[in-house]
XYZ file of C-alpha atoms in Angstrom:
597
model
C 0.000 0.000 0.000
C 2.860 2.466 0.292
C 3.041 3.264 -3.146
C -0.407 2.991 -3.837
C -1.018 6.257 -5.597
C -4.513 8.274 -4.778
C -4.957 9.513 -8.111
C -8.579 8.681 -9.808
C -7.207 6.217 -12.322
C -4.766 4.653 -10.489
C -7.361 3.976 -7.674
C -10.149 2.586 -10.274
C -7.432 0.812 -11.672
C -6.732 -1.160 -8.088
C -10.020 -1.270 -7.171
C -10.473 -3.231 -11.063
C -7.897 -5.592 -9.693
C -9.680 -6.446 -6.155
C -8.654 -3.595 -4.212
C -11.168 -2.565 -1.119
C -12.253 0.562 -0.084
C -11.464 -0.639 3.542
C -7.844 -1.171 2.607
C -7.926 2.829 0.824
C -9.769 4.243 3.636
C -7.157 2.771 6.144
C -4.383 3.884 4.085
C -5.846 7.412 3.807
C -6.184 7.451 8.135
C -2.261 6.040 8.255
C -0.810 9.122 5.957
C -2.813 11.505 7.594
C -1.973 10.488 11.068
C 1.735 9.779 9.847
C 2.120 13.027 8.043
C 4.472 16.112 9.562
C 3.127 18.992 9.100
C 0.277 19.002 11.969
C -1.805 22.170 10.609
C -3.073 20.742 7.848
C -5.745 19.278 9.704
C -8.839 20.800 11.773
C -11.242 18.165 12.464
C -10.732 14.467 11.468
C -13.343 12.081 10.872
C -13.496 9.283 13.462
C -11.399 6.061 12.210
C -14.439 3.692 12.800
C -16.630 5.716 11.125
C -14.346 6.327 7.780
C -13.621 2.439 8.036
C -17.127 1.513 8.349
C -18.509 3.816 5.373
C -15.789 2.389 3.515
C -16.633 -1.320 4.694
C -20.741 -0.081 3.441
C -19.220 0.373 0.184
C -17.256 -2.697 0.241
C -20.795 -4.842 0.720
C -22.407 -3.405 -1.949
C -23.694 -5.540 -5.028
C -21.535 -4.870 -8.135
C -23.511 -3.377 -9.981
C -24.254 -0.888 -7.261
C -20.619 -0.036 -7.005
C -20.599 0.802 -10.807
C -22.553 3.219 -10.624
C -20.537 5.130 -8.240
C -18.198 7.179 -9.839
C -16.338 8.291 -6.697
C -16.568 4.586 -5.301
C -14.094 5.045 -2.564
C -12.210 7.992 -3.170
C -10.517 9.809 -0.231
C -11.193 13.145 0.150
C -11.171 16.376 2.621
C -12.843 19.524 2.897
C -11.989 22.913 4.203
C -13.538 23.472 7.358
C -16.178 26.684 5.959
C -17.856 24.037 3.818
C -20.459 22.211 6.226
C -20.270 18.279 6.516
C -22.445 16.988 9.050
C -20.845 15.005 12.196
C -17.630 17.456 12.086
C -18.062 21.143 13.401
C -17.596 23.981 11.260
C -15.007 26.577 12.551
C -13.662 28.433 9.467
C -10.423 28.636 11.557
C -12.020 30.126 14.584
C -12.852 28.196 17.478
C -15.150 30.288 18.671
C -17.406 30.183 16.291
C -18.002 26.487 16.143
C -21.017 25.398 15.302
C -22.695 21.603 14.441
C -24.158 21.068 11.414
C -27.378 19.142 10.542
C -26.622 18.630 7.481
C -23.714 18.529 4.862
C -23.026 21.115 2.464
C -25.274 20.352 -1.016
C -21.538 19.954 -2.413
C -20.389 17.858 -0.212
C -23.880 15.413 -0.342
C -23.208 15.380 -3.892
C -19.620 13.434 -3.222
C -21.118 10.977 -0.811
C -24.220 10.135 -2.923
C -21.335 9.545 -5.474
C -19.397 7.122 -3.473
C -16.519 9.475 -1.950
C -15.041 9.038 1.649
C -14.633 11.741 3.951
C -11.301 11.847 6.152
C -11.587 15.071 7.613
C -11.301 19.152 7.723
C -8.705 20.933 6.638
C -7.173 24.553 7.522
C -7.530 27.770 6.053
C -7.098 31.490 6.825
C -9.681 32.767 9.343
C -12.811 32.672 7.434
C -11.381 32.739 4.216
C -9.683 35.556 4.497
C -6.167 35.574 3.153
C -4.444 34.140 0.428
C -1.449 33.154 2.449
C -2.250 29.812 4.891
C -0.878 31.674 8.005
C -3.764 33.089 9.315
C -5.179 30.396 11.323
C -4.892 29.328 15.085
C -3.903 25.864 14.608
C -0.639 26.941 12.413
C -0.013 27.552 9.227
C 0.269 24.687 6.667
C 3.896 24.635 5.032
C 4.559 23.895 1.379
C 5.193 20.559 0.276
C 8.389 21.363 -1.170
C 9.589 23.343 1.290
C 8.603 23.900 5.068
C 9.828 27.273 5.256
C 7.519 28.828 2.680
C 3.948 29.296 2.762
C 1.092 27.172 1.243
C -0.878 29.623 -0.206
C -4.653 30.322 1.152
C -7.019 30.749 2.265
C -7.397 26.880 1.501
C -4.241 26.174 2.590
C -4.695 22.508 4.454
C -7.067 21.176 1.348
C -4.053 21.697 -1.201
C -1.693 20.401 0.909
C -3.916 17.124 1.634
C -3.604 16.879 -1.982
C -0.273 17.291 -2.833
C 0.853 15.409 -0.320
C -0.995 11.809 -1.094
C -3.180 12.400 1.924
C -6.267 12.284 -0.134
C -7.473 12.010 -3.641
C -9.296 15.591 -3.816
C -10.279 18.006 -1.802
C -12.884 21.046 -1.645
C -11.669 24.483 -1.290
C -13.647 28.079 -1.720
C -12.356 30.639 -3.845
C -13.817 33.855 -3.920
C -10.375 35.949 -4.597
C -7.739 33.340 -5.601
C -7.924 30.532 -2.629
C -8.540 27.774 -5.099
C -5.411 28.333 -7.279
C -2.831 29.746 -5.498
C -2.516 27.090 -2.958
C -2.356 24.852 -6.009
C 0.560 26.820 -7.667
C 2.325 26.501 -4.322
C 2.200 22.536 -3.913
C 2.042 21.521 -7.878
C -1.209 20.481 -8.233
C -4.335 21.692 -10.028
C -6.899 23.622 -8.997
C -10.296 24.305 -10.445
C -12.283 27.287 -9.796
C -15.667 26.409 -11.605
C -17.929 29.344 -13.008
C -20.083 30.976 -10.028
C -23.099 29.042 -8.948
C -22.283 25.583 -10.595
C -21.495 24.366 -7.469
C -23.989 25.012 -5.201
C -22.864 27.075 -2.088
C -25.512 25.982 0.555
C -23.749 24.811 3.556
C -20.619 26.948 2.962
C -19.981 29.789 5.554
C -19.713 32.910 3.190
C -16.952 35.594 2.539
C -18.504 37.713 -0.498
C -21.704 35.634 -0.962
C -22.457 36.800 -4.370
C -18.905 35.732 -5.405
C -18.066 33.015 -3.517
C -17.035 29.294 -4.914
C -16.209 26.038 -4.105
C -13.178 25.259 -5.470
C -11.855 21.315 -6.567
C -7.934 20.519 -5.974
C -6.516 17.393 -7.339
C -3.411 15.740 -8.408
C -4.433 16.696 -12.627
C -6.995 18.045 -14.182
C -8.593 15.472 -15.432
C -9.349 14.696 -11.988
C -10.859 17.792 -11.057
C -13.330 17.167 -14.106
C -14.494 13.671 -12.209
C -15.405 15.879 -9.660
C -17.021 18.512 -10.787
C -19.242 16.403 -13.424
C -20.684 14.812 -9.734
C -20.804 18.299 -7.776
C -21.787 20.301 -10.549
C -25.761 20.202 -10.295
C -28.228 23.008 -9.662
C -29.761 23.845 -6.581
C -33.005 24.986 -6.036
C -32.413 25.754 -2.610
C -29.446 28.485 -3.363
C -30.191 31.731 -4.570
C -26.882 31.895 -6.335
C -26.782 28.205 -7.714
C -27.166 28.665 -11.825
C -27.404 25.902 -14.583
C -24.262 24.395 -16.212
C -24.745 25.558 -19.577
C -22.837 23.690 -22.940
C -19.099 25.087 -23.260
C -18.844 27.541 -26.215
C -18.039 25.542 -29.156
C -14.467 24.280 -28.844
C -11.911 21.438 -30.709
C -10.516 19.053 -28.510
C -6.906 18.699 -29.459
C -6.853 21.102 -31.617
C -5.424 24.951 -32.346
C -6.618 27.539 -29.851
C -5.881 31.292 -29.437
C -4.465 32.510 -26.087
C -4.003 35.783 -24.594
C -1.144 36.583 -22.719
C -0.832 40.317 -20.674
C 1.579 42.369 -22.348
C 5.220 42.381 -21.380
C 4.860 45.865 -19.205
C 1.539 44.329 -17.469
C 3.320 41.692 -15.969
C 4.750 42.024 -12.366
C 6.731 39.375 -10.974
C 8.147 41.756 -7.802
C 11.783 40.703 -8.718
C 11.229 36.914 -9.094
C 13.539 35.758 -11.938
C 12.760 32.405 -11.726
C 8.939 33.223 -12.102
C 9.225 35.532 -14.951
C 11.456 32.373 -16.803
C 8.996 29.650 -15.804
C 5.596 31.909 -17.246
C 7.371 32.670 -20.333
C 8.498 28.809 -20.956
C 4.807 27.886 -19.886
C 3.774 30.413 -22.987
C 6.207 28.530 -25.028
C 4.702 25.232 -24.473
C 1.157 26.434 -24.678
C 2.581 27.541 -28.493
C 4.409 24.175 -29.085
C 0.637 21.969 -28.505
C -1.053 24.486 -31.019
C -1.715 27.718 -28.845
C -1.564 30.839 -30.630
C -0.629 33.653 -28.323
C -2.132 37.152 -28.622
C -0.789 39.681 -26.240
C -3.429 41.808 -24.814
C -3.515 45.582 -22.677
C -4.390 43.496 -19.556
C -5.282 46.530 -17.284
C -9.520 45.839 -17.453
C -8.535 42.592 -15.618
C -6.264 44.570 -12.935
C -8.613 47.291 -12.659
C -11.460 44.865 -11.691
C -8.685 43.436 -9.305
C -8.788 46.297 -7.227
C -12.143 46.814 -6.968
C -12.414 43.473 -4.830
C -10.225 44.743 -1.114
C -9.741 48.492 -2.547
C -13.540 48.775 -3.125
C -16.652 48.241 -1.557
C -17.091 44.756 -2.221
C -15.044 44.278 0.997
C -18.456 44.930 2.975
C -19.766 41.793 1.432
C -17.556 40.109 4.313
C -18.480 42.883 6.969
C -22.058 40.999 5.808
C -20.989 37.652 6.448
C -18.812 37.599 9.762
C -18.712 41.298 10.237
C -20.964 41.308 13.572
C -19.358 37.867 15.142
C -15.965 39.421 14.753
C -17.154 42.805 16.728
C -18.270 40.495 19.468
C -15.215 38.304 19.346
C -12.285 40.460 18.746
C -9.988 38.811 20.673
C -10.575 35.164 19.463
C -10.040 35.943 16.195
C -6.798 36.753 13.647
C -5.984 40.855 13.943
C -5.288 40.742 10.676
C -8.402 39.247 9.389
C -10.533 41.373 11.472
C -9.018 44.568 10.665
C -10.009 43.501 6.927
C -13.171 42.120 7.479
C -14.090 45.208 10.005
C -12.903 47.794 7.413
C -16.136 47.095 5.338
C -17.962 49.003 7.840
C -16.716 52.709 6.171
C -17.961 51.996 2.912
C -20.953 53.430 1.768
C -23.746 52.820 -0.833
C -22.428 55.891 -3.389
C -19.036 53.543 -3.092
C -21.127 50.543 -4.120
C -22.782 51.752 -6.870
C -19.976 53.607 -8.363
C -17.634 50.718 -8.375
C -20.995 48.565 -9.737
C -21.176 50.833 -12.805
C -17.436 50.661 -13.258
C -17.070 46.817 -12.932
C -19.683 46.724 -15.751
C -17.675 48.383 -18.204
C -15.025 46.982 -16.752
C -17.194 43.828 -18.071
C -18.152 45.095 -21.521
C -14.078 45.804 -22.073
C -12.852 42.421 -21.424
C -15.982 40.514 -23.077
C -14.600 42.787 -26.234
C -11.137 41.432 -25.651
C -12.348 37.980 -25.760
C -13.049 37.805 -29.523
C -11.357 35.461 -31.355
C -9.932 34.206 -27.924
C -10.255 30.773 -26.295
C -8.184 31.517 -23.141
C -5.957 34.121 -21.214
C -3.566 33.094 -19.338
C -1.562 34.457 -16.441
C 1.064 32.830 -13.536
C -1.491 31.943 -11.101
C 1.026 33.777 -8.717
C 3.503 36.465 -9.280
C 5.950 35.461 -6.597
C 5.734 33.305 -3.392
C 7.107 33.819 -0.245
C 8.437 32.731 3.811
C 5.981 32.005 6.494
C 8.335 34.418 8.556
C 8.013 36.906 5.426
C 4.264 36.952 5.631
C 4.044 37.458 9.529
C 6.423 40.500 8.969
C 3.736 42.172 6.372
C 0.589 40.256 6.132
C -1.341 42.677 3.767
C 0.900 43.651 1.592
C 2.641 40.347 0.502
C -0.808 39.070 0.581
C -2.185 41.912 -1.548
C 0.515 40.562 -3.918
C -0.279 37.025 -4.577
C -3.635 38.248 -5.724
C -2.202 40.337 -8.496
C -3.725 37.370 -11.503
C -6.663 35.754 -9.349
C -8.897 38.891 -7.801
C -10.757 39.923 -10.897
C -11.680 36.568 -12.022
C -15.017 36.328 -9.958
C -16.070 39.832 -10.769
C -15.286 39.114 -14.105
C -17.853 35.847 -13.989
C -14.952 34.077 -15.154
C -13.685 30.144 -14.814
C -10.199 29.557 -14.027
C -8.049 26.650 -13.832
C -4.339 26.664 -11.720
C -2.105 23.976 -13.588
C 1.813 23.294 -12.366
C 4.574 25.016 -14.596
C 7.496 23.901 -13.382
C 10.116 23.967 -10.917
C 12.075 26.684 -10.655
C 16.263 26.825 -9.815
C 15.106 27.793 -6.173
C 13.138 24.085 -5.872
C 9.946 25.395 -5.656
C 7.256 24.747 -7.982
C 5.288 27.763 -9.942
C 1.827 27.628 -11.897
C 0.050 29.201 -14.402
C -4.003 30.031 -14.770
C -6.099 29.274 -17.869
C -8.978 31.640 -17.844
C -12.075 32.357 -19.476
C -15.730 33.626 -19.428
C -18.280 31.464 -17.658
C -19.032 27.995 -18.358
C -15.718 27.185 -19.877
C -14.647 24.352 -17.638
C -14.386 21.722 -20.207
C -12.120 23.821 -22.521
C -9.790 24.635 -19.755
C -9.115 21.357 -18.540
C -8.214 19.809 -21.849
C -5.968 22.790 -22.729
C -4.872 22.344 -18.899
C -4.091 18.675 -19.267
C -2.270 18.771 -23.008
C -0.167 21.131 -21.340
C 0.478 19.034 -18.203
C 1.487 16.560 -20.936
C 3.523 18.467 -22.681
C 5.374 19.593 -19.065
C 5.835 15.983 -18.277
C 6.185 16.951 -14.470
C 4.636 14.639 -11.865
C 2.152 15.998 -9.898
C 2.420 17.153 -5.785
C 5.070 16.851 -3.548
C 8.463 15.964 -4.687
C 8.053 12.538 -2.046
C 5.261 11.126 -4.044
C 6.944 10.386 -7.261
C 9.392 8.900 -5.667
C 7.090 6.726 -3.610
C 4.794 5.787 -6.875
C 7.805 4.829 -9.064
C 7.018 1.494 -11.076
C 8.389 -0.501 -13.859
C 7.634 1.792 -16.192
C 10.489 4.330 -15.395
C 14.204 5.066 -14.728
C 14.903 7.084 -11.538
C 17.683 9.149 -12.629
C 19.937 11.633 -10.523
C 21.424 14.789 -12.437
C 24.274 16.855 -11.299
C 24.804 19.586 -13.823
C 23.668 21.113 -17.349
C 20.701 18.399 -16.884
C 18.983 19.933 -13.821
C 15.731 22.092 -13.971
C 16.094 25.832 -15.717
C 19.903 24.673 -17.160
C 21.070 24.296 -20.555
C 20.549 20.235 -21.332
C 17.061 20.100 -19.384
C 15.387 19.875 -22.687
C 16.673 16.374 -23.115
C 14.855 15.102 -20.292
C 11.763 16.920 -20.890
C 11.308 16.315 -24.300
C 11.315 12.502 -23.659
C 8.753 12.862 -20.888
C 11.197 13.090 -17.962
C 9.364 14.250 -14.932
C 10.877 15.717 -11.836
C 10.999 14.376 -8.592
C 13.230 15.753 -5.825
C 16.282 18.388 -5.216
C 18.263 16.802 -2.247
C 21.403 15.353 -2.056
C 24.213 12.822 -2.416
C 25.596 11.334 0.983
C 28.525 12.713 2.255
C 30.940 10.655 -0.080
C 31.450 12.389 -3.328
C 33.601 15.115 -4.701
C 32.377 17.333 -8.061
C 34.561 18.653 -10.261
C 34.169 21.149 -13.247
C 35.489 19.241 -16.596
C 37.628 20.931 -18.594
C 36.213 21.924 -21.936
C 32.495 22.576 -23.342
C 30.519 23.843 -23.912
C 28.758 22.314 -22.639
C 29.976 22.810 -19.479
C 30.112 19.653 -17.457
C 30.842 18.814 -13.908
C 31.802 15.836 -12.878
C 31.072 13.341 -10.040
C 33.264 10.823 -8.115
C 32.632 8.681 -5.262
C 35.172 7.979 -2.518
C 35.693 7.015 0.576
C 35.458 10.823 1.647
C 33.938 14.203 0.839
C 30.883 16.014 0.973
C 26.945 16.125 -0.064
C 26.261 17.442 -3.465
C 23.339 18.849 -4.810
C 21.580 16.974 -7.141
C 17.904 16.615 -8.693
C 16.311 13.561 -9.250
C 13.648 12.593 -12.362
C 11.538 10.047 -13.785
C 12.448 8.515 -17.379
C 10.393 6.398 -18.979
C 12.301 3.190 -20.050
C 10.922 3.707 -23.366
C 13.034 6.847 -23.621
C 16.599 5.522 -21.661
C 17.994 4.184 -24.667
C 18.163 7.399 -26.688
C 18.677 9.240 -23.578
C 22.016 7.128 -22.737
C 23.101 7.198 -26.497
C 23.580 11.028 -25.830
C 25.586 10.742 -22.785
C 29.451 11.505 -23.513
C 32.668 10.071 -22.081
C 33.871 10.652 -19.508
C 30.218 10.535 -17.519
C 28.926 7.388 -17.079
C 25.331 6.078 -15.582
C 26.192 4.657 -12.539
C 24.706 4.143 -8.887
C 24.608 7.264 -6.844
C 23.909 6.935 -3.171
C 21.453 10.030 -1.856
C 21.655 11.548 1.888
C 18.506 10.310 2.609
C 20.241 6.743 2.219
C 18.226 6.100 -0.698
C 20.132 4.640 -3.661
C 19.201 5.581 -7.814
C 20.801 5.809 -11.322
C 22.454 8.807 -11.968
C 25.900 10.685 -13.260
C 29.213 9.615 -12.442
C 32.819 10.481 -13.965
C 35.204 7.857 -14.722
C 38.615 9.356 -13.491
C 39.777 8.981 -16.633
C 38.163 12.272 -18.007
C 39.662 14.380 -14.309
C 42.839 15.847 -16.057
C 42.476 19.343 -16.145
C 39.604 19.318 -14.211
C 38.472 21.817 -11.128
C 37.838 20.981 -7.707
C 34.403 22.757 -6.970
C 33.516 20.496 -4.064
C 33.572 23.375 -1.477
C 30.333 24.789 -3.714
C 28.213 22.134 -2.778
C 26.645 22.187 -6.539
C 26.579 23.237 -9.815
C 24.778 26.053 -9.401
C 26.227 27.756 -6.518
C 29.422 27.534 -8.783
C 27.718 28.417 -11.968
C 26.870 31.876 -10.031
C 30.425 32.028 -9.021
C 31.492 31.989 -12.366
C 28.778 34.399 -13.112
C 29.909 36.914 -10.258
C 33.191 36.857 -11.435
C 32.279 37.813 -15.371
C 29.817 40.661 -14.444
């Protein structure tokens, strides 16, 4: 069961081959209650009770199974969505309340076959698009503890990314269902407004709000939203799924792209490379990019904190937060409290602008299929974030806070890993009701990025016959010169860590190329190194290209772990340089680059 992967197919798959929901569900309780990071959690579902819904399942007649399209699924929900048995907190404990009845959402799943694990964390009720507003901790990235997980649906991404569950439910009413996806490599899909109903979930900006779908691809996030997807006579704001505008599947589409001097990365290299090989790829699958003045989308952006739409969550949790000051986040109050100066000659002014705001960008749209933005501009440190909460928040929101104002659908796909080992993301967008053309644009392109999806653990874990592990040292890693030749034979990444404490690099003389070189002895030090998946298919031509003196041979990892990767024979170490004492290639490469500017 430890490499049993929770993706949709691969658990259908294993369920095909006698696989029981009992043996899922108690796999699903073990990560959970194995995993590190303990603020990804709020509430968990009692063990009995997931084991015994999952044992229900089990008994069911065949053909009864069949027909449930989530039969046995894992899955978590962020605790302002209402599932009944499990208090609702939205990240205050104060406010806990039981409810009699799950979320129409969250029925939907159940009827379907899903399994409920538990409630995860977000920022105070829903306020924040940073994970670190929240009493029980802030959930870390996958890839790296020290950095955020994006928000407000911080703990449902990270359930995700991190094989704790198949999907989860988020909201999204400014960005909370794709920038905690951009942050942990997975996709997120924020459906068109009132698809999915929104009875049962605690608002923020009622007329706005969404429930948002995370999971590993986005094919998956389809599977769920063709079960939660269905109108609701019971909410005012629920509408009917209407067909997607008329649309190829696999073939050409036209994609906007902001303008060079519309896009703000606030000094993030490694973002500004990753979009603009993300609107490569989009080119190289048949995307046509049109760059577009993109300042109707950031105008509407401001309109959602800088204008009066702010009192929507003065509505919602506005009087609760008067009475319960100090229980609840200063920072979240302060926003949420600052509705209360806004008046209705603010309202109706910013109304009348967001509908030309409206007209302007439905004009823009012609002869379009998609626009597409990084889902974030930058990311940033827990301890970064707690040293200026609004205005590194303020920041993230820079692509997502127009999208609901706009009555737009939006789906967060991964885009790589960047130099710094952190993954980035980019959003396809457009008007309502265009979920099934995003996610097949969103999964050729995942395709085409050949990166495996979530945490950097999990393709490790979920390795099979079917691939190579392979460790790379130099002008193969992520963002360098020879990445291409992984890539473009489907190489997916898995890890940056590092060798054991045995192995001395060296830069080779000649290139370029420029090549290090590795060496095991009996001494030395831990060397940076990134590890990907190959399919076998692919090793042959792969190994064809690889030159004397480097060899494939066994490298041994810190972790103890052991996996194919690049070695020099000593042969080829005339004329080389020692560059141990660098730890890496790149910390040398910028050496070298330090010294030439």
């Amino acid at each position: 069961m430890k490499g049993l992967c929770f993706s949709l197919p691969s658990l259908r798959a294993s369920y095909a081959r006698g696989l029981r929901a009992e043996d899922v569900a108690a796999e699903a309780l073990k990560r959970a209650d194995a995993y590190a990071d303990p603020a990804v959690w709020i509430a968990r579902a009692p063990a009995d009770e997931v084991l015994a819904r999952a044992r229900a399942l089990d008994a069911l007649p065949a053909a009864a199974r069949a027909k449930l399209l989530l039969f046995g699924v894992p899955f978590a929900v962020k605790d302002n969505i209402d599932c009944a048995g499990l208090p609702t907190t939205a990240a205050c404990p104060a406010y806990a309340f039981e409810p009699k009845e799950s979320a129409y959402a969250v029925q939907r799943l159940l009827d379907a076959g899903a399994v409920l694990i538990g409630k995860t964390n977000l920022d105070q009720f829903a306020t924040g698009l940073v994970g670190t507003r929240s009493p029980h901790g802030a959930p870390r990235s996958v890839f790296n503890s020290d950095y955020i997980s994006g928000g407000s649906s911080s703990g449902s991404a990270v359930a995700v990314a991190a094989g704790l569950v198949s999907f989860s439910l988020g909201t999204d009413t400014a960005g909370s269902g794709r920038v905690p996806a951009a942050f942990n490599n997975i996709a997120g899909l924020k459906p068109s407004r009132g698809l999915l109903s929104t009875r049962g979930v605690l608002p923020a900006c009622r007329s706005l709000d969404c429930i948002s779908i995370f999971a590993l691809t986005p094919e998956d996030t389809a599977e769920v939203f063709k079960q939660a997807a269905v109108y609701d006579d019971e909410d005012p704001y629920s509408r009917t799924r209407l067909a997607d505008a008329p649309f190829v599947p696999g073939g050409s589409f036209t994609f906007a792209v902001p303008r060079p001097e519309d896009l703000v990365f606030f000094g993030d290299g490694e973002a500004e490379r990753l979009f603009n090989e993300a609107v490569q790829r989009l080119e190289s699958i048949g995307g046509r990019a049109r760059r577009i003045d993109f300042a109707p989308f950031l105008e509407a952006a401001l309109l959602l904190y800088e204008g009066p739409w702010v009192a929507e969550r003065t509505v919602a949790v506005g009087s609760f937060i008067e009475a319960h000051e100090a229980e609840c986040d200063p920072t979240v109050a302060k926003i949420v409290l600052g509705g209360r100066t806004r008046s209705a000659v603010e309202t109706f002014e910013a109304m009348h602008k967001l509908q030309a705001l409206q007209r302007k960008v439905r004009t823009l749209f012609a002869g379009l299929d998609i626009v597409v933005v990084p889902t974030a501009p930058t990311t940033y440190k827990v301890s970064e974030l707690e040293a200026e909460p609004i205005k590194l928040n303020s920041r993230l929101g820079t692509y997502t806070n127009f999208m609901n104002l706009l009555d737009m659908a939006g789906l967060a796909v991964p885009a790589g890993i960047g130099t710094t080992g952190l993954p980035f993301g980019i959003t396809l967008a457009a008007p309502a009701f265009s979920e099934a053309r995003l996610i097949e644009i969103g999964a050729r392109f995942g395709a085409a990025l050949g990166l495996a999806p979530g945490a950097p653990f999990l393709g490790g874990a979920e390795a099979d016959e079917g691939f190579l592990e392979l460790a790379v040292v130099g002008a193969h890693m992520s963002g360098l010169p020879l990445n291409h030749e992984l890539t473009s034979r489907g190489g997916m990444f898995i890890e940056r860590t590092k060798t054991a404490a045995c192995y001395t690099l060296y830069a080779l003389a000649g290139g370029p190329p420029f090549r290090p070189g590795l060496v095991k002895g009996e001494t030395g030090a831990a060397i940076e190194l990134e590890v990907w998946r190959l399919p076998r298919a692919q090793v042959g031509s792969f190994l064809a290209g690889v030159p004397q003196p480097l060899v494939i041979g066994t490298v041994d990892l810190a972790s103890g772990r052991k996996v194919k990767g690049f070695l020099c024979e000593a042969s080829g170490l005339a004329g080389a340089e020692d560059i141990t004492s660098f730890g890496g290639w790149r910390r040398y490469l910028e050496r070298d680059k330090a010294v030439a500017g």
